[in-house]
Amino acid sequence: MSSEKIVFPDGFLWGTATSSYQIEGAWQVDGKGESIWDRFAHTQGKIKNGDTGDVANDHYHRWPQDIALMQDLGLQAYRFSIAWPRILPAGRGQINQAGLDFYSRLVDGLLEANIRPFVTLYHWDLPQALQDEGGWAARSTAEAFVEYADVVSRYLGDRVQNWITHNEPWVVAYVAHAFGEHAPGMRDFATAVTTSHHVLLSHGWAVPVIRQNSPEAQVGITLNLSPSVAASPSAADYQVMRYHDGFFNRWFLDPLYGRHYPADMVAAYQAQGYLPNGLDFVRNGDLEAIAVHTDFLGINYYSRSINRDEVAADNLPPTVVKRDDVTEMGWEVYAPALFDLLSRLHFDYQPPKLYITENGCSYSDGPDGNGRIADTRRLKYLRDHFTQAHKAIQNGVPLDGYFVWSLMDNFEWAHGFSQRFGIVWVDYETQERLPKDSALWYKDVIAHNGF
Ligand code: FCB
């Protein structure tokens, strides 16, 4: 461990993140409509151990205690998401006031505790009624999203100053529509590509509406980004690396920053049959809408991607290999890639401001006999990633805040409760919350704005 002292710039914002379906529970309470995640989790065989988010962390009822917990840790900001079907149970039309009131109380509670709310509008729990009309594969869902964004920002826009339209459009498009692992569980690549466009379009359309309702607000979008490296300097590995970067990163970054969908990827998707009707889903004006000015880019970073062409006969031996150091998700621990990612975003795309809206790791370390949770590996993971973020700031990257995923252990999608990302332990039997060592260390980091 280096003894170098790391101090972040004044005003750097320290927070944690969660999402509605992963923590709220209360899936059928106070007029909430069914979401695609309710439906998916209730379908046998979709989630590990048959887990569901029906109760999850019962945050819907325990939010005052969760705010107290955050206050205790000295957190300055909290990123959470709104469950669309609590607000518009059928996706559009009839507003459910009880749903708005829940988030209004939560926002007021956070502000009273001096914790800045960062609201994500879409973290994957689409109203099932909209899925029944085609979901994100249908352009009309992008229109419904604007209506939803309007209702929420009109109601909370006086108090919420930080808005994130979408969480991880790549996951929405591909994990949910091509790989079948997330709701609604489709396996069709062409649909996934169409979906990616409708999600981006809904972002572009919603931003001006949010600005109108919340004139002081900062508005952005969160992407999951993964720096791509080639396993060897061979041409074959570089091709794979370029494809991965296009698929994962550039397909989303390029249109958001006014560069259209990347031509090499359009050609590649066309060759693979993923664009049976070309880019017919892109209509006049769509790309201008998607390139709307945003105040910040949110980055969810977990790991890098090492790209290897396993079949090229004349490939070179790899010079970059995955380390043995992986989390319980199997994701490689490699903090320097966070510096590379932040630098690349700053120098290639120039977002006015960046936030790390998620970073964290899954380790299941639990309480010992004395109730202490020595999650040493998480503490080290966070310290190493904070160090890289600091280095990027020193290099001129306008990074303004950091949200650790997650405030507490929660429902990790298809993995159910088997993966624990929290800095706070949750006993799902008793709903007890117990700060892990990483949380206590984080509290200290926040108090000193460094370590
Ligand atoms: C991200 C999601 C978040 C959580 C983490 C581990 O992709 O945004 O909800 O599941 O991964």
XYZ file of C-alpha atoms and ligand atoms in Angstrom:
462
model
C 0.000 0.000 0.000
C 1.347 3.394 -0.880
C 1.562 5.950 1.882
C 0.869 8.778 -0.543
C -1.933 11.013 0.637
C -4.803 11.416 -1.764
C -7.038 14.450 -1.470
C -9.942 15.107 -3.834
C -10.929 18.579 -5.060
C -13.229 20.632 -2.840
C -16.847 19.889 -3.522
C -16.167 16.401 -4.903
C -19.369 14.491 -4.300
C -19.344 11.125 -2.514
C -22.378 8.902 -2.739
C -23.844 5.467 -3.143
C -26.299 4.058 -5.666
C -29.253 1.674 -5.711
C -32.231 1.014 -7.991
C -35.943 0.619 -7.395
C -36.540 -3.036 -8.252
C -33.376 -4.136 -6.468
C -34.339 -2.710 -3.068
C -37.917 -1.491 -2.788
C -40.072 -4.607 -2.564
C -43.752 -3.648 -2.129
C -44.341 -4.802 -5.666
C -48.110 -4.621 -5.405
C -48.548 -1.843 -2.883
C -50.352 1.528 -3.127
C -51.533 1.128 -6.689
C -48.249 0.140 -8.315
C -48.594 -1.570 -11.702
C -46.765 -4.728 -12.681
C -43.306 -4.267 -14.191
C -41.436 -6.511 -16.608
C -39.168 -7.477 -13.697
C -42.141 -8.559 -11.590
C -43.287 -10.716 -14.485
C -39.791 -12.059 -15.244
C -38.935 -12.907 -11.629
C -42.295 -14.628 -11.228
C -41.510 -16.830 -14.222
C -39.923 -20.073 -13.153
C -36.300 -20.622 -14.048
C -35.360 -17.021 -14.768
C -33.734 -16.048 -11.446
C -31.238 -17.985 -9.386
C -32.866 -19.871 -6.503
C -36.261 -18.578 -7.615
C -35.564 -15.269 -5.860
C -37.798 -12.274 -6.586
C -37.843 -8.584 -5.734
C -41.299 -8.897 -4.132
C -39.849 -7.885 -0.760
C -36.129 -7.359 -1.483
C -34.779 -4.908 1.125
C -38.264 -3.650 1.971
C -36.905 -0.174 1.336
C -40.401 1.019 0.405
C -41.256 0.786 4.092
C -37.819 1.224 5.629
C -36.611 4.289 3.728
C -36.445 6.552 6.816
C -34.077 4.093 8.433
C -32.070 3.834 5.206
C -31.692 7.603 5.065
C -30.523 7.560 8.694
C -27.966 4.942 7.720
C -26.696 7.107 4.870
C -26.516 10.085 7.158
C -24.553 8.066 9.623
C -22.023 7.210 6.923
C -21.726 10.858 5.981
C -22.937 10.270 2.428
C -23.367 13.473 0.442
C -25.398 12.117 -2.455
C -27.673 9.205 -3.184
C -28.488 7.837 -6.609
C -31.743 5.897 -6.740
C -34.256 5.107 -9.437
C -37.973 5.599 -9.783
C -40.238 2.676 -10.561
C -42.185 3.825 -13.618
C -45.157 1.523 -12.817
C -45.571 3.182 -9.413
C -46.149 6.495 -11.209
C -48.032 5.337 -14.306
C -49.282 1.814 -13.579
C -50.275 1.276 -17.201
C -47.165 2.989 -18.552
C -49.027 6.102 -19.679
C -52.273 7.877 -18.904
C -53.576 7.491 -15.368
C -51.209 8.886 -12.707
C -50.908 7.065 -9.385
C -50.526 9.842 -6.805
C -49.429 7.418 -4.067
C -46.399 6.524 -6.147
C -45.405 10.155 -6.628
C -45.926 10.783 -2.924
C -43.580 7.961 -1.980
C -40.705 9.485 -3.976
C -41.612 12.965 -2.822
C -41.230 11.906 0.811
C -37.979 10.148 -0.006
C -36.595 13.271 -1.707
C -37.671 15.493 1.188
C -36.107 13.083 3.663
C -32.831 13.114 1.750
C -32.752 16.897 1.516
C -33.437 17.195 5.231
C -30.493 14.873 5.828
C -28.409 17.061 3.525
C -28.010 14.273 0.967
C -28.320 15.292 -2.668
C -30.743 13.120 -4.646
C -29.635 11.877 -8.082
C -32.707 10.435 -9.727
C -32.514 7.785 -12.447
C -35.750 7.613 -14.396
C -35.236 4.216 -15.968
C -33.367 1.443 -14.248
C -35.082 -1.393 -16.110
C -38.521 -1.844 -14.500
C -40.695 -1.050 -17.524
C -44.463 -1.230 -16.947
C -45.611 -4.643 -18.177
C -48.511 -2.943 -19.972
C -45.988 -1.259 -22.284
C -44.165 -4.530 -22.848
C -47.477 -5.987 -23.949
C -47.517 -3.298 -26.665
C -44.020 -4.199 -27.830
C -41.787 -2.726 -25.119
C -38.632 -0.924 -26.187
C -38.786 -2.595 -29.590
C -41.737 -0.261 -30.263
C -41.131 3.409 -30.950
C -44.270 4.277 -28.970
C -42.456 3.268 -25.762
C -40.046 6.157 -26.321
C -43.075 8.462 -26.451
C -44.459 6.949 -23.252
C -41.096 7.531 -21.573
C -41.334 11.256 -22.317
C -44.775 11.377 -20.715
C -43.405 9.590 -17.645
C -40.346 11.881 -17.470
C -42.674 14.868 -17.711
C -44.926 13.701 -14.869
C -42.016 12.929 -12.553
C -39.963 16.030 -13.274
C -42.997 18.272 -12.920
C -43.601 16.828 -9.479
C -40.048 16.550 -8.159
C -38.247 19.066 -10.361
C -38.416 21.820 -7.750
C -36.273 19.727 -5.390
C -34.335 17.281 -7.527
C -31.464 18.985 -9.319
C -29.755 15.950 -10.840
C -31.513 13.741 -13.348
C -30.310 10.648 -15.154
C -32.616 9.534 -17.960
C -31.394 5.972 -18.441
C -29.219 3.433 -16.732
C -27.065 1.389 -19.101
C -28.857 1.312 -22.468
C -26.463 -1.446 -23.614
C -27.806 -3.773 -20.931
C -31.384 -2.845 -21.768
C -30.770 -3.566 -25.428
C -28.577 -6.654 -25.388
C -28.849 -8.427 -22.041
C -32.643 -8.107 -22.116
C -33.336 -8.510 -25.852
C -30.442 -10.526 -27.334
C -29.059 -12.663 -24.491
C -32.383 -13.315 -22.742
C -30.903 -12.916 -19.260
C -32.918 -9.863 -18.203
C -36.585 -8.990 -18.521
C -38.308 -9.360 -20.927
C -35.951 -12.235 -21.770
C -35.813 -11.980 -25.554
C -33.152 -13.529 -27.764
C -33.127 -11.596 -30.978
C -30.166 -9.463 -31.969
C -32.047 -7.407 -34.559
C -34.639 -6.457 -31.943
C -31.854 -5.527 -29.549
C -30.346 -3.085 -32.056
C -33.743 -1.467 -32.663
C -34.223 -1.274 -28.912
C -30.921 0.522 -28.443
C -32.144 3.250 -30.782
C -35.506 3.682 -29.064
C -33.870 3.935 -25.649
C -31.427 6.582 -26.893
C -34.236 8.399 -28.672
C -36.337 8.489 -25.519
C -33.361 10.052 -23.739
C -33.020 12.713 -26.412
C -36.715 13.558 -26.302
C -36.917 13.588 -22.506
C -33.989 15.922 -21.782
C -35.681 19.167 -22.954
C -38.862 18.207 -21.081
C -36.959 17.668 -17.846
C -35.142 20.977 -18.351
C -38.413 22.786 -18.797
C -39.845 21.345 -15.584
C -36.654 21.636 -13.584
C -34.833 24.678 -15.007
C -31.933 24.608 -12.570
C -31.329 20.915 -13.075
C -28.311 19.098 -14.444
C -29.398 16.315 -16.782
C -27.398 13.365 -18.075
C -27.406 9.691 -18.967
C -25.514 6.747 -17.495
C -23.655 4.260 -19.705
C -21.907 1.065 -18.694
C -18.529 1.339 -20.322
C -15.723 -1.114 -20.545
C -12.324 -0.208 -21.967
C -11.301 -2.707 -24.624
C -7.756 -3.918 -24.961
C -6.295 -6.319 -27.500
C -4.809 -9.474 -25.991
C -1.889 -9.252 -28.418
C -0.653 -6.729 -30.981
C -1.875 -8.982 -33.807
C -4.231 -7.640 -36.463
C -6.728 -10.355 -35.541
C -6.890 -9.282 -31.900
C -7.130 -5.627 -32.862
C -10.137 -6.409 -35.032
C -11.903 -8.113 -32.147
C -11.001 -5.244 -29.838
C -12.361 -2.677 -32.261
C -15.593 -4.640 -32.663
C -16.053 -4.918 -28.912
C -15.410 -1.223 -28.428
C -17.958 -0.455 -31.136
C -20.560 -2.855 -29.776
C -20.210 -1.874 -26.144
C -19.007 1.730 -26.077
C -19.061 3.610 -29.383
C -22.560 2.513 -30.456
C -23.882 4.598 -27.555
C -21.245 7.304 -27.125
C -21.042 8.304 -30.789
C -24.715 9.210 -31.339
C -24.951 10.884 -27.897
C -22.057 13.127 -28.876
C -23.362 13.919 -32.340
C -21.412 11.426 -34.404
C -24.194 9.173 -35.700
C -23.996 5.400 -35.263
C -20.443 4.242 -36.038
C -20.168 3.295 -39.709
C -17.959 0.257 -39.065
C -20.574 -1.177 -36.695
C -23.458 -0.475 -39.039
C -21.542 -2.409 -41.708
C -20.704 -5.219 -39.273
C -24.306 -5.551 -38.035
C -25.541 -5.494 -41.605
C -23.136 -8.290 -42.563
C -24.328 -10.364 -39.622
C -27.987 -9.933 -40.470
C -28.743 -7.773 -37.423
C -30.141 -4.973 -39.567
C -32.589 -6.824 -41.820
C -34.133 -3.526 -42.943
C -31.049 -1.374 -42.587
C -31.422 1.579 -40.258
C -35.121 1.971 -41.056
C -35.902 2.583 -37.389
C -33.868 5.812 -37.521
C -36.175 8.575 -38.715
C -35.475 12.150 -39.729
C -34.483 14.192 -36.722
C -33.766 11.228 -34.440
C -30.009 11.674 -34.434
C -30.310 15.390 -33.725
C -32.619 14.553 -30.812
C -30.219 11.963 -29.374
C -27.303 14.403 -29.610
C -29.084 16.838 -27.281
C -26.724 18.713 -24.989
C -26.337 17.085 -21.575
C -24.668 18.461 -18.473
C -22.848 15.298 -17.530
C -22.105 11.737 -18.496
C -22.604 9.053 -15.852
C -20.217 6.114 -16.036
C -20.770 2.691 -14.571
C -17.420 0.971 -14.493
C -16.752 -2.523 -13.203
C -14.093 -4.142 -15.360
C -12.115 -4.015 -18.600
C -12.456 -6.323 -21.557
C -9.504 -8.217 -23.021
C -10.144 -9.166 -26.625
C -8.754 -12.258 -28.248
C -9.421 -13.793 -31.636
C -9.343 -17.422 -30.594
C -9.688 -18.794 -34.099
C -7.194 -16.807 -36.208
C -4.543 -19.304 -37.263
C -1.708 -16.784 -37.448
C -2.512 -14.982 -34.217
C 0.289 -13.775 -31.960
C 0.726 -15.024 -28.389
C -1.198 -12.855 -25.918
C 0.701 -10.135 -24.101
C -2.294 -9.035 -22.034
C -4.015 -11.687 -19.956
C -6.824 -11.585 -17.492
C -5.578 -11.567 -13.933
C -6.597 -14.286 -11.476
C -8.000 -11.519 -9.328
C -11.736 -11.663 -9.963
C -14.805 -10.837 -7.875
C -17.545 -13.348 -7.131
C -19.274 -12.202 -10.329
C -16.161 -13.439 -12.142
C -15.337 -9.868 -13.168
C -11.636 -9.068 -13.320
C -10.360 -6.542 -10.798
C -8.289 -4.062 -12.768
C -8.381 -0.501 -11.455
C -5.953 1.132 -13.940
C -8.559 0.670 -16.672
C -10.726 3.212 -14.873
C -8.044 5.842 -15.460
C -7.837 4.812 -19.129
C -11.601 4.993 -19.503
C -11.946 8.423 -17.905
C -9.091 9.797 -19.993
C -10.477 8.367 -23.198
C -13.935 9.823 -22.542
C -12.518 13.217 -21.723
C -10.147 13.427 -24.649
C -12.394 11.757 -27.259
C -15.871 13.025 -26.349
C -15.409 16.016 -24.028
C -18.481 15.674 -21.803
C -18.677 18.891 -19.736
C -18.681 16.851 -16.563
C -18.406 13.224 -15.518
C -19.702 11.233 -12.589
C -18.923 7.669 -11.742
C -22.513 6.624 -11.149
C -21.595 3.041 -10.232
C -18.456 1.206 -9.223
C -18.160 -1.647 -6.801
C -17.712 -5.375 -6.404
C -19.424 -8.548 -5.286
C -17.927 -10.400 -2.315
C -20.083 -12.337 0.112
C -18.070 -11.745 3.302
C -20.542 -11.741 6.174
C -20.566 -11.008 9.911
C -18.175 -12.837 12.211
C -19.133 -13.857 15.752
C -18.920 -10.240 16.886
C -20.972 -8.831 14.052
C -17.961 -7.375 12.280
C -17.762 -7.716 8.509
C -14.157 -7.656 7.370
C -14.689 -7.191 3.628
C -11.031 -6.451 3.050
C -11.156 -7.168 -0.672
C -13.949 -4.629 -1.226
C -12.098 -2.009 0.753
C -9.006 -2.546 -1.378
C -11.078 -2.551 -4.575
C -12.585 0.816 -3.684
C -9.297 2.320 -2.555
C -7.575 1.279 -5.791
C -10.392 2.617 -7.956
C -10.605 5.899 -6.034
C -6.855 6.249 -6.590
C -7.268 5.887 -10.359
C -10.146 8.375 -10.380
C -7.970 10.844 -8.503
C -5.174 10.362 -11.003
C -7.604 11.107 -13.830
C -8.734 14.322 -12.136
C -5.113 15.389 -11.824
C -4.815 14.736 -15.534
C -7.602 17.230 -16.226
C -10.668 14.995 -16.352
C -13.704 16.914 -14.993
C -14.870 14.127 -12.692
C -17.190 15.613 -10.067
C -18.413 12.721 -7.985
C -18.369 9.021 -7.228
C -21.261 6.708 -6.393
C -20.361 3.340 -4.927
C -22.528 0.428 -6.021
C -24.184 -0.290 -3.739
C -25.403 1.278 -0.539
C -26.480 -2.174 0.608
C -26.658 -5.768 -0.575
C -29.683 -6.213 -2.813
C -31.437 -8.183 -5.536
C -28.787 -8.658 -8.200
C -31.085 -9.322 -11.176
C -30.731 -12.859 -12.594
C -28.354 -13.719 -9.726
C -31.029 -12.992 -7.144
C -29.650 -12.436 -3.668
C -26.608 -14.637 -4.259
C -24.347 -11.709 -5.161
C -23.619 -9.065 -2.542
C -22.391 -5.681 -3.790
C -23.281 -3.651 -0.690
C -20.983 -1.710 1.604
C -23.734 -2.463 4.111
C -24.707 -6.057 4.849
C -28.379 -6.983 4.676
C -29.829 -9.896 6.600
C -32.796 -10.758 4.371
C -34.525 -12.694 7.171
C -34.595 -9.808 9.641
C -33.947 -6.863 7.274
C -31.157 -5.801 9.598
C -28.526 -3.533 7.982
C -24.957 -3.808 9.191
C -22.164 -1.598 7.847
C -19.214 -3.600 6.560
C -15.614 -2.489 7.115
C -15.670 -0.922 3.638
C -18.555 1.328 4.712
C -16.709 2.474 7.820
C -13.612 3.144 5.755
C -15.709 5.015 3.162
C -17.156 7.145 5.940
C -13.625 8.172 6.802
C -12.756 8.894 3.168
C -15.791 11.168 2.898
C -14.970 12.933 6.148
C -11.432 13.697 4.916
C -12.277 14.042 1.223
C -9.504 11.545 0.640
C -7.359 8.970 2.336
C -25.029 -2.694 -13.163
C -26.441 -2.311 -12.802
C -26.746 -2.363 -11.338
C -26.072 -3.542 -10.668
C -24.613 -3.598 -11.025
C -23.867 -4.709 -10.356
O -25.005 -3.171 -14.474
O -26.722 -1.011 -13.257
O -28.139 -2.377 -11.181
O -26.744 -4.695 -10.999
O -24.462 -3.711 -12.405
